[in-house]
PDB file of C-alpha atoms in Angstrom:
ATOM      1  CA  UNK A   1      49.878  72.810 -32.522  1.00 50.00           C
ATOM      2  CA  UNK A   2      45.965  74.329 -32.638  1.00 54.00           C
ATOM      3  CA  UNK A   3      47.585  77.807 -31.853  1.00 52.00           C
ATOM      4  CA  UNK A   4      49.772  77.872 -34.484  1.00 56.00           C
ATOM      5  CA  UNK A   5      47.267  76.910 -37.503  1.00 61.00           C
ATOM      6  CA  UNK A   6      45.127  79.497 -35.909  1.00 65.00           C
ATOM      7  CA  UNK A   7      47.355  82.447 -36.690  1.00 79.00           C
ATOM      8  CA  UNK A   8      48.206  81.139 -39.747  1.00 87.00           C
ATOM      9  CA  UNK A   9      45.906  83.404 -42.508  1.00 92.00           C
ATOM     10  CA  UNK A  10      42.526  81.213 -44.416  1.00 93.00           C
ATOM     11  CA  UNK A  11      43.154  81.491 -47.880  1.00 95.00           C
ATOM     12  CA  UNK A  12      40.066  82.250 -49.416  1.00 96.00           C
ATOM     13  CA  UNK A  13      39.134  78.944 -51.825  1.00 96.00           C
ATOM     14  CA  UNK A  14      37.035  78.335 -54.253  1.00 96.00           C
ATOM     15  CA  UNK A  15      35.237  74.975 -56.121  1.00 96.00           C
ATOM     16  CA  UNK A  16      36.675  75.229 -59.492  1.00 95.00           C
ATOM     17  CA  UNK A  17      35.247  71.417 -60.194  1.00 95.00           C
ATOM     18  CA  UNK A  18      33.157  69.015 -58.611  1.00 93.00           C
ATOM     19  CA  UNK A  19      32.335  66.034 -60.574  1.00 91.00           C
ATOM     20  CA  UNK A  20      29.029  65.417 -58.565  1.00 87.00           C
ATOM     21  CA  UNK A  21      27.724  68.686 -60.570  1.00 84.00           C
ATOM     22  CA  UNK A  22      27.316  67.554 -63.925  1.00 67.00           C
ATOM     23  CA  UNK A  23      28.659  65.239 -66.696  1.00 60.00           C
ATOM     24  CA  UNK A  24      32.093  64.849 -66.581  1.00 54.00           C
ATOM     25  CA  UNK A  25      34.524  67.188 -68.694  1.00 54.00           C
ATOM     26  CA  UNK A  26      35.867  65.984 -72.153  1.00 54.00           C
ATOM     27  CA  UNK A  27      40.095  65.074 -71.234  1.00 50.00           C
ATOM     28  CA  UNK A  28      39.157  64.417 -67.509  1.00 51.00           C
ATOM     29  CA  UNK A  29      39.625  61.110 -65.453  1.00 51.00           C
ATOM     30  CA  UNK A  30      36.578  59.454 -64.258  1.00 51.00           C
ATOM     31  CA  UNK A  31      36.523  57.912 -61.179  1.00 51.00           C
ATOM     32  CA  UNK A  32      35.542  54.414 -59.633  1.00 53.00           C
ATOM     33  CA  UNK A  33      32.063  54.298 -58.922  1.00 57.00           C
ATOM     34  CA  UNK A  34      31.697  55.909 -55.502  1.00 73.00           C
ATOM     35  CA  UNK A  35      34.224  58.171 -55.833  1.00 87.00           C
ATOM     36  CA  UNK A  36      33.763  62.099 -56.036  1.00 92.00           C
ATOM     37  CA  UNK A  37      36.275  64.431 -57.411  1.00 95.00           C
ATOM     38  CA  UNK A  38      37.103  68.088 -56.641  1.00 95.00           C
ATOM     39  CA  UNK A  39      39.412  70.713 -57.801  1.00 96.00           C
ATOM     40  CA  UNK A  40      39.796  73.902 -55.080  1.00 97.00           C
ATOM     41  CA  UNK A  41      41.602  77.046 -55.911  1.00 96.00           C
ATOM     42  CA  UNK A  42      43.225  79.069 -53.224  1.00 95.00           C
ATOM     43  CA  UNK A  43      45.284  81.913 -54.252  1.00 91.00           C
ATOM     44  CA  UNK A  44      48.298  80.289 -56.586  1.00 91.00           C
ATOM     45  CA  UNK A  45      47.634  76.830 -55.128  1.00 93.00           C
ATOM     46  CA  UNK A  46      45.388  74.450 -56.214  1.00 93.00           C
ATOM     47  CA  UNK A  47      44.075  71.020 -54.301  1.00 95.00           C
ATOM     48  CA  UNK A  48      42.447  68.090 -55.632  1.00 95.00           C
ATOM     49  CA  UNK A  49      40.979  65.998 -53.393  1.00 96.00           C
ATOM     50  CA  UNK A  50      39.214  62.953 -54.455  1.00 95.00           C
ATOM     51  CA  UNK A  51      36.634  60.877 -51.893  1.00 92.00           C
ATOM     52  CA  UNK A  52      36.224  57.369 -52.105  1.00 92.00           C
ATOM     53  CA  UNK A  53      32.984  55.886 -50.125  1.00 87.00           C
ATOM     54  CA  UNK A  54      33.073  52.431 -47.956  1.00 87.00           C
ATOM     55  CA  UNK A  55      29.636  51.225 -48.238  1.00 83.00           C
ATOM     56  CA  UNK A  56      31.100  48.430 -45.485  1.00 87.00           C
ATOM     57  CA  UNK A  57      32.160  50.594 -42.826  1.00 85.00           C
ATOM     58  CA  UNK A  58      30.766  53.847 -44.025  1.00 83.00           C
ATOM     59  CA  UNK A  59      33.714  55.768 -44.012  1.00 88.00           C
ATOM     60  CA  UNK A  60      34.965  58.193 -46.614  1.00 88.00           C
ATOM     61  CA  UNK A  61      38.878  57.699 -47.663  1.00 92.00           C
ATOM     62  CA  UNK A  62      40.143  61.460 -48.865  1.00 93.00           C
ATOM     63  CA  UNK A  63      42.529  61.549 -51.480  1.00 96.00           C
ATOM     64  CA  UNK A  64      44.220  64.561 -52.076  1.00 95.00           C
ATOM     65  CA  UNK A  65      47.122  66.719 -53.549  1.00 93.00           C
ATOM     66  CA  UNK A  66      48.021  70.182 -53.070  1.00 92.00           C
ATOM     67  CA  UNK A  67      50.234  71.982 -56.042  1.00 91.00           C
ATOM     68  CA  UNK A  68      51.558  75.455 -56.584  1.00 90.00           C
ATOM     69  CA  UNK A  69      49.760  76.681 -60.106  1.00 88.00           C
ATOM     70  CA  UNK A  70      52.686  78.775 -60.959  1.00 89.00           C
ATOM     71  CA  UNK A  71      55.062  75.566 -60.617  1.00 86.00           C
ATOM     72  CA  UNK A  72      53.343  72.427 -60.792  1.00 78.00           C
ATOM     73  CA  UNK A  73      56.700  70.801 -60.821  1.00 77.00           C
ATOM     74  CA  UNK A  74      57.723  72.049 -57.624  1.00 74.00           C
ATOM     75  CA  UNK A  75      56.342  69.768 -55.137  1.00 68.00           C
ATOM     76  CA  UNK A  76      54.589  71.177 -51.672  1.00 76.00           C
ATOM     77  CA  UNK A  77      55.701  67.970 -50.096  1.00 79.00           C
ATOM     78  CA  UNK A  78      56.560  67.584 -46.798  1.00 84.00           C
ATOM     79  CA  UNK A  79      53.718  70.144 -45.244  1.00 88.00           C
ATOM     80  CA  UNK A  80      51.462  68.811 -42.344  1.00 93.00           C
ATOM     81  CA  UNK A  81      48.001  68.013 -43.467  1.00 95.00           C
ATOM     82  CA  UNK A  82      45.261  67.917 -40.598  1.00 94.00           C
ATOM     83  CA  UNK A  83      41.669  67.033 -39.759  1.00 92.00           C
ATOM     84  CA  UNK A  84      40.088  69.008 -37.578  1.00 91.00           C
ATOM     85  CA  UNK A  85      37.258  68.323 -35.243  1.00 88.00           C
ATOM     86  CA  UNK A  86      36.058  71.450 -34.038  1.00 82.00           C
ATOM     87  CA  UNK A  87      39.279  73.144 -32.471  1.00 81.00           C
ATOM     88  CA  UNK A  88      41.288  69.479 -32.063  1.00 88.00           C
ATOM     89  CA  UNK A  89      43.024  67.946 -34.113  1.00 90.00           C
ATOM     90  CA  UNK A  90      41.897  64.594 -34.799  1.00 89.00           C
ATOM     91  CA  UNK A  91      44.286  63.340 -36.833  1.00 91.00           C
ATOM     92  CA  UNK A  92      47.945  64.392 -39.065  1.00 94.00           C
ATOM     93  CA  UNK A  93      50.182  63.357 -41.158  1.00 95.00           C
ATOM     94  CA  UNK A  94      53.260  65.087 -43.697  1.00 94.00           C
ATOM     95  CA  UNK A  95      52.090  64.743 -47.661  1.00 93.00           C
ATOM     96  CA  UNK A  96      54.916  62.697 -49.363  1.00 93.00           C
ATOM     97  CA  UNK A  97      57.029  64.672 -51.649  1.00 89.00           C
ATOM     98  CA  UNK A  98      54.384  65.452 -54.244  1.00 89.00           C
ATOM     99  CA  UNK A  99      51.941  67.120 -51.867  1.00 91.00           C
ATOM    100  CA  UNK A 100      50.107  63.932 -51.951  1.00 94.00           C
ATOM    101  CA  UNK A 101      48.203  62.368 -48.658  1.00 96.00           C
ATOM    102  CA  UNK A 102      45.709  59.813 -47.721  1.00 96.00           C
ATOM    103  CA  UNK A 103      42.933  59.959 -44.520  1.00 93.00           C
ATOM    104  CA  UNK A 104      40.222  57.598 -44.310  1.00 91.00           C
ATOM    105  CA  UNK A 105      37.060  59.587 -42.633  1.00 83.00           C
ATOM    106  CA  UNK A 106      35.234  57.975 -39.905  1.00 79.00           C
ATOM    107  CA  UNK A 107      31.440  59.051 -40.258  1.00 71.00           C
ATOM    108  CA  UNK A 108      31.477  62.144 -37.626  1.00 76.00           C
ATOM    109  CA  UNK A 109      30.277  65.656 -37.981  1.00 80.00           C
ATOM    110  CA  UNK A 110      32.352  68.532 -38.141  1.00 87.00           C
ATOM    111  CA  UNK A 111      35.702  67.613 -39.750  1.00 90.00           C
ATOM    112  CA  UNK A 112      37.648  70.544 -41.490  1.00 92.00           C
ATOM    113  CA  UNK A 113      40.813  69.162 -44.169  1.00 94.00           C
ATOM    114  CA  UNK A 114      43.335  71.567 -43.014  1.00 95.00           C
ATOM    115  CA  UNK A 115      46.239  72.496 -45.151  1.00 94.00           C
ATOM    116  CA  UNK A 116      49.067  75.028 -43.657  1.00 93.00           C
ATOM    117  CA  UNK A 117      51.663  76.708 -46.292  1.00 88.00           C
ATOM    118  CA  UNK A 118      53.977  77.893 -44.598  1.00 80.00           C
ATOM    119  CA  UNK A 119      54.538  81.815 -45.831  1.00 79.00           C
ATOM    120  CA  UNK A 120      50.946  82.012 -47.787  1.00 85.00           C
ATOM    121  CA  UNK A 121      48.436  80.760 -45.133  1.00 91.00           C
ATOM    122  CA  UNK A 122      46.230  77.758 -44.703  1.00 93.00           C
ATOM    123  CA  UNK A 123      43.338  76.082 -46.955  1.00 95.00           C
ATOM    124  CA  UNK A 124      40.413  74.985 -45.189  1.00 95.00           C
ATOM    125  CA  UNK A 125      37.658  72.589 -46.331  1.00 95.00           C
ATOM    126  CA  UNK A 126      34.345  71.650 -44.391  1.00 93.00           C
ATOM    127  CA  UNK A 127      33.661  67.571 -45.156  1.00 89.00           C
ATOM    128  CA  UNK A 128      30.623  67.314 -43.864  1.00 83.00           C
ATOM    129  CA  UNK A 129      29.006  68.431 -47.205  1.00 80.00           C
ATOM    130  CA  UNK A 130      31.220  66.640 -49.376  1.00 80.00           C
ATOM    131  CA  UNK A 131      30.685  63.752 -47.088  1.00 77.00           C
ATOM    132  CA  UNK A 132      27.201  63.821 -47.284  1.00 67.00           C
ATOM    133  CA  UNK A 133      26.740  64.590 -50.582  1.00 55.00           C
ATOM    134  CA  UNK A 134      29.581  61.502 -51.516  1.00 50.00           C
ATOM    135  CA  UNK A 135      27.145  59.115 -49.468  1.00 48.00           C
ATOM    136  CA  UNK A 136      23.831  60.529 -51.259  1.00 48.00           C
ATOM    137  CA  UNK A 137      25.382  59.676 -54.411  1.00 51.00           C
ATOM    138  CA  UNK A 138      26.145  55.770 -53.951  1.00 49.00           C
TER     139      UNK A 138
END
């Protein structure tokens, strides 16, 4: 399984939103207290991940959803969705039929979000920082 999301192409991504950087924007949901929200870009896809901190256990539950820009309507449900922990995969599961998926993040350096499209490549996000960053702000 490791070999074949390593031949698979890294979409470049960028951070088109992260509502840790500011006051939120007019006509956007705000999130719980403890809860961060992010919007990446990658080529004609777009994923929205939102983390939710538990100040009992310290563990970060990821919320996400990955959507084709061009078609929002078309779902990209049904692709794998991994965390990585170095070159192992730590843990998987399929998004439901909206691209949608849950993980909840045991506190432990090095995890990747990994995200293969089949046909357009894979979307890779380091949550260390967001981690981090998600635990500075409680």
């Amino acid at each position: 399984m490791e070999r074949a999301l390593s031949r698979l192409e890294v979409l470049p991504t960028t951070l088109a939103f992260d509502s840790a950087s500011g006051p939120g924007k007019r006509g956007l949901r705000k999130g719980p207290a403890g809860s961060r929200h992010l919007l990446f870009e990658a080529d004609d896809l777009c994923l929205d991940l939102r983390l939710e901190s538990d100040s009992t256990t310290g563990s970060i539950t990821v919320h996400g959803q990955v959507a084709d820009r061009r078609d929002p309507l078309k779902g990209l449900g049904g692709n794998p969705v991994y965390l990585l922990s170095g070159d192992r995969v730590a843990a998987w599961l399929f998004g439901n039929g909206n691209g949608e998926f849950v993980f909840e993040v045991p506190p432990r350096a090095g995890l990747l979000l990994c995200l293969p499209i089949m046909e357009r490549g894979q979307i890779l996000i380091a949550l260390d920082p967001l981690c981090s960053q998600e635990a500075a702000n409680e």
